XYZ file of N, CA and C in Angstrom:
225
model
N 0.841 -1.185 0.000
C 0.000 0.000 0.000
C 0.887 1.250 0.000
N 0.544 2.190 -0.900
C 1.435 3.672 -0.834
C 0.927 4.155 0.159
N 1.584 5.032 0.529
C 2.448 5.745 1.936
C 1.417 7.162 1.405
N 0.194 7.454 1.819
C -0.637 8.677 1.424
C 0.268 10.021 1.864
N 1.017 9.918 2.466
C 1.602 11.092 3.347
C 1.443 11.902 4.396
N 1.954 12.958 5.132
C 1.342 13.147 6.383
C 0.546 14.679 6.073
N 0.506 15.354 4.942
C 0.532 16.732 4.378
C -0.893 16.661 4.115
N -2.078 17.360 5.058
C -3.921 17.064 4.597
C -3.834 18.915 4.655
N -4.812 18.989 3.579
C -5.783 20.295 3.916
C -4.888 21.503 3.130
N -5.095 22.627 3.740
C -4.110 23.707 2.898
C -2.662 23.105 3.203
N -2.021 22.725 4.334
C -0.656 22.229 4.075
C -0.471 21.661 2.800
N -1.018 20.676 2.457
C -0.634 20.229 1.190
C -0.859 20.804 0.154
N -2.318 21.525 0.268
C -2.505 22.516 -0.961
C -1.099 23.381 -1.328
N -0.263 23.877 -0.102
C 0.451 25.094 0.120
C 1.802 24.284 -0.907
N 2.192 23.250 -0.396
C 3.008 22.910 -1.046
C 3.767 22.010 -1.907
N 2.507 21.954 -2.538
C 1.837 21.291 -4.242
C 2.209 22.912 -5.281
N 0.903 23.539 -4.717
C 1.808 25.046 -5.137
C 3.172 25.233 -4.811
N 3.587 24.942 -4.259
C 5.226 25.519 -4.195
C 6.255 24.769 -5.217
N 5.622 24.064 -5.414
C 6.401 22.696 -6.719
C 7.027 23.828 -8.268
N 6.652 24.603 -7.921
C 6.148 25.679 -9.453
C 7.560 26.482 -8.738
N 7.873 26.481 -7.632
C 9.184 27.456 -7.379
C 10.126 26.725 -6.874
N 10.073 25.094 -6.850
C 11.261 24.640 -6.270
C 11.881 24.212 -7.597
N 11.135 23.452 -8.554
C 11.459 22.550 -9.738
C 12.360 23.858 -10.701
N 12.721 25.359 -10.469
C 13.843 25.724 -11.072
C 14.977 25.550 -10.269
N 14.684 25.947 -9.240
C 15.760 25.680 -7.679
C 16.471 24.357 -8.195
N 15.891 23.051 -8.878
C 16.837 21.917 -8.694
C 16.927 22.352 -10.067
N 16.568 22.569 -11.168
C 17.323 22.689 -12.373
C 18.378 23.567 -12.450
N 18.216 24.761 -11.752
C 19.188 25.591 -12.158
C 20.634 25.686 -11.083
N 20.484 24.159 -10.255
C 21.146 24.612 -9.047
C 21.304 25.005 -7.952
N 20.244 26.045 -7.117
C 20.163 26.424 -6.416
C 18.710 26.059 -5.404
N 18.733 24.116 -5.384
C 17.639 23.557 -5.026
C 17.768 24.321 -3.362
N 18.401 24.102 -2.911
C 19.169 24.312 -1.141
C 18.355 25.675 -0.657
N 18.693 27.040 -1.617
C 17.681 28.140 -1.565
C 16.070 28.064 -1.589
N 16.019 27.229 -2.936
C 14.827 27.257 -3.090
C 13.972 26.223 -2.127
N 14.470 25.424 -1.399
C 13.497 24.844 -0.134
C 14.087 25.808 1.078
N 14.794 26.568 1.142
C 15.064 27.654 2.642
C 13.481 28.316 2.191
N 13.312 29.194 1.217
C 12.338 30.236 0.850
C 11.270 29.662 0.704
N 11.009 27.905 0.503
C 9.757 27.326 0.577
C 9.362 27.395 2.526
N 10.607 26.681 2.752
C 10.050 26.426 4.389
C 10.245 27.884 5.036
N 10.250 29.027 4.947
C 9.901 30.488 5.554
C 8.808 30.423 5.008
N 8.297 30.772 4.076
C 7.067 30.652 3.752
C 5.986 29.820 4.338
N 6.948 28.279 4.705
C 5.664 27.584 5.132
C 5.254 27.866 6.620
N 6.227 28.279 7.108
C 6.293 28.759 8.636
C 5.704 29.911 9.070
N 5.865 30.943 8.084
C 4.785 31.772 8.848
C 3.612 31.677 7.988
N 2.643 30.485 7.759
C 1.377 29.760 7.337
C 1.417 29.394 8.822
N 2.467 27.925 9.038
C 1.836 27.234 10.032
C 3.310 27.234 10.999
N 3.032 27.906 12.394
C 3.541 28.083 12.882
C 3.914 26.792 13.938
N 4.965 26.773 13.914
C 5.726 25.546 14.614
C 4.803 24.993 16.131
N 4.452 25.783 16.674
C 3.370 25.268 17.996
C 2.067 25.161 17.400
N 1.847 25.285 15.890
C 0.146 24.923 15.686
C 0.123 23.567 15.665
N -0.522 22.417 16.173
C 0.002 21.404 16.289
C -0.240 20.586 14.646
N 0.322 20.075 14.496
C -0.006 19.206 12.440
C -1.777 19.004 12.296
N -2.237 18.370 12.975
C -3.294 18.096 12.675
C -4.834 19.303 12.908
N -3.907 20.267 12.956
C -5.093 21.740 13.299
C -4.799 22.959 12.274
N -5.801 22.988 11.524
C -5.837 24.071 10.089
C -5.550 25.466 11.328
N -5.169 26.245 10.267
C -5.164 27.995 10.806
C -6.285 28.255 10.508
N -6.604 29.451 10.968
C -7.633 30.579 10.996
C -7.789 30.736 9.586
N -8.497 31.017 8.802
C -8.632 31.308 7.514
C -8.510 32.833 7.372
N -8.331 33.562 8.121
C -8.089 34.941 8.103
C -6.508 34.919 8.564
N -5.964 34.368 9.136
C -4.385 34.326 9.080
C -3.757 34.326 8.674
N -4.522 33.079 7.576
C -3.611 32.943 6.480
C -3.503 33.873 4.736
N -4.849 34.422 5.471
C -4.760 35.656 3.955
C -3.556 36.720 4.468
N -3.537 36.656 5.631
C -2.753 37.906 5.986
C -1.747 37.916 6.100
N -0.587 36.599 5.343
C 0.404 36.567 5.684
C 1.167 37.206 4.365
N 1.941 37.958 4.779
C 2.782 39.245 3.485
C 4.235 38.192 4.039
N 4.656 37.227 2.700
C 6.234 36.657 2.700
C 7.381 37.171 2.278
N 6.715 39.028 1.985
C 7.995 39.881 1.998
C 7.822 40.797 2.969
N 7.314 40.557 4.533
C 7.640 40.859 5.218
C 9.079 40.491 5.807
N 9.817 41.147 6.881
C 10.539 40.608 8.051
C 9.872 39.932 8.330
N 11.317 38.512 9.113
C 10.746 37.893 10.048
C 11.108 38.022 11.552
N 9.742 38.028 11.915
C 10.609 38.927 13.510
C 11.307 37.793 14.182
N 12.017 38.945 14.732
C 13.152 38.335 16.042
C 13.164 37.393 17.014
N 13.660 36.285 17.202
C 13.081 35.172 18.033
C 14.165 35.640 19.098
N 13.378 35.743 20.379
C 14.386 35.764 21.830
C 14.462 34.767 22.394
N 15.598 34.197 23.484
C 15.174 33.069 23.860
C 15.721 33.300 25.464
């Protein structure tokens, strides 16, 4: 039996779409960039404490600008 994957709902929607900006990343070389700028992107979608199996807000996620800064993590 294939392995369905663990990626349901907009996660996967998100990065099915992203296939369209990695597939020059490995042709032209610069695959390594082009999954850094996929996974920022995917991170401020779904933020590392949302737990996998819980969609965002549907208003969150319109509001996310990926040429913002990313703010400052303190620890």
């Amino acid at each position: 039996m294939v392995n369905p994957g663990a990626f349901r709902g907009s996660r996967k929607e998100f990065l099915m779409n992203e296939k369209v900006n990695y597939s020059p990343g490995v042709a032209g070389g610069y695959a390594a960039e082009a999954l850094a700028i996929i996974q920022r992107h995917y991170f401020k979608r779904y933020p590392i404490d949302l737990p996998h199996d819980e969609e965002p807000a549907a208003g969150s996620l319109d509001a996310v600008d990926d040429d913002a800064p990313d703010p400052e993590t303190c620890q």
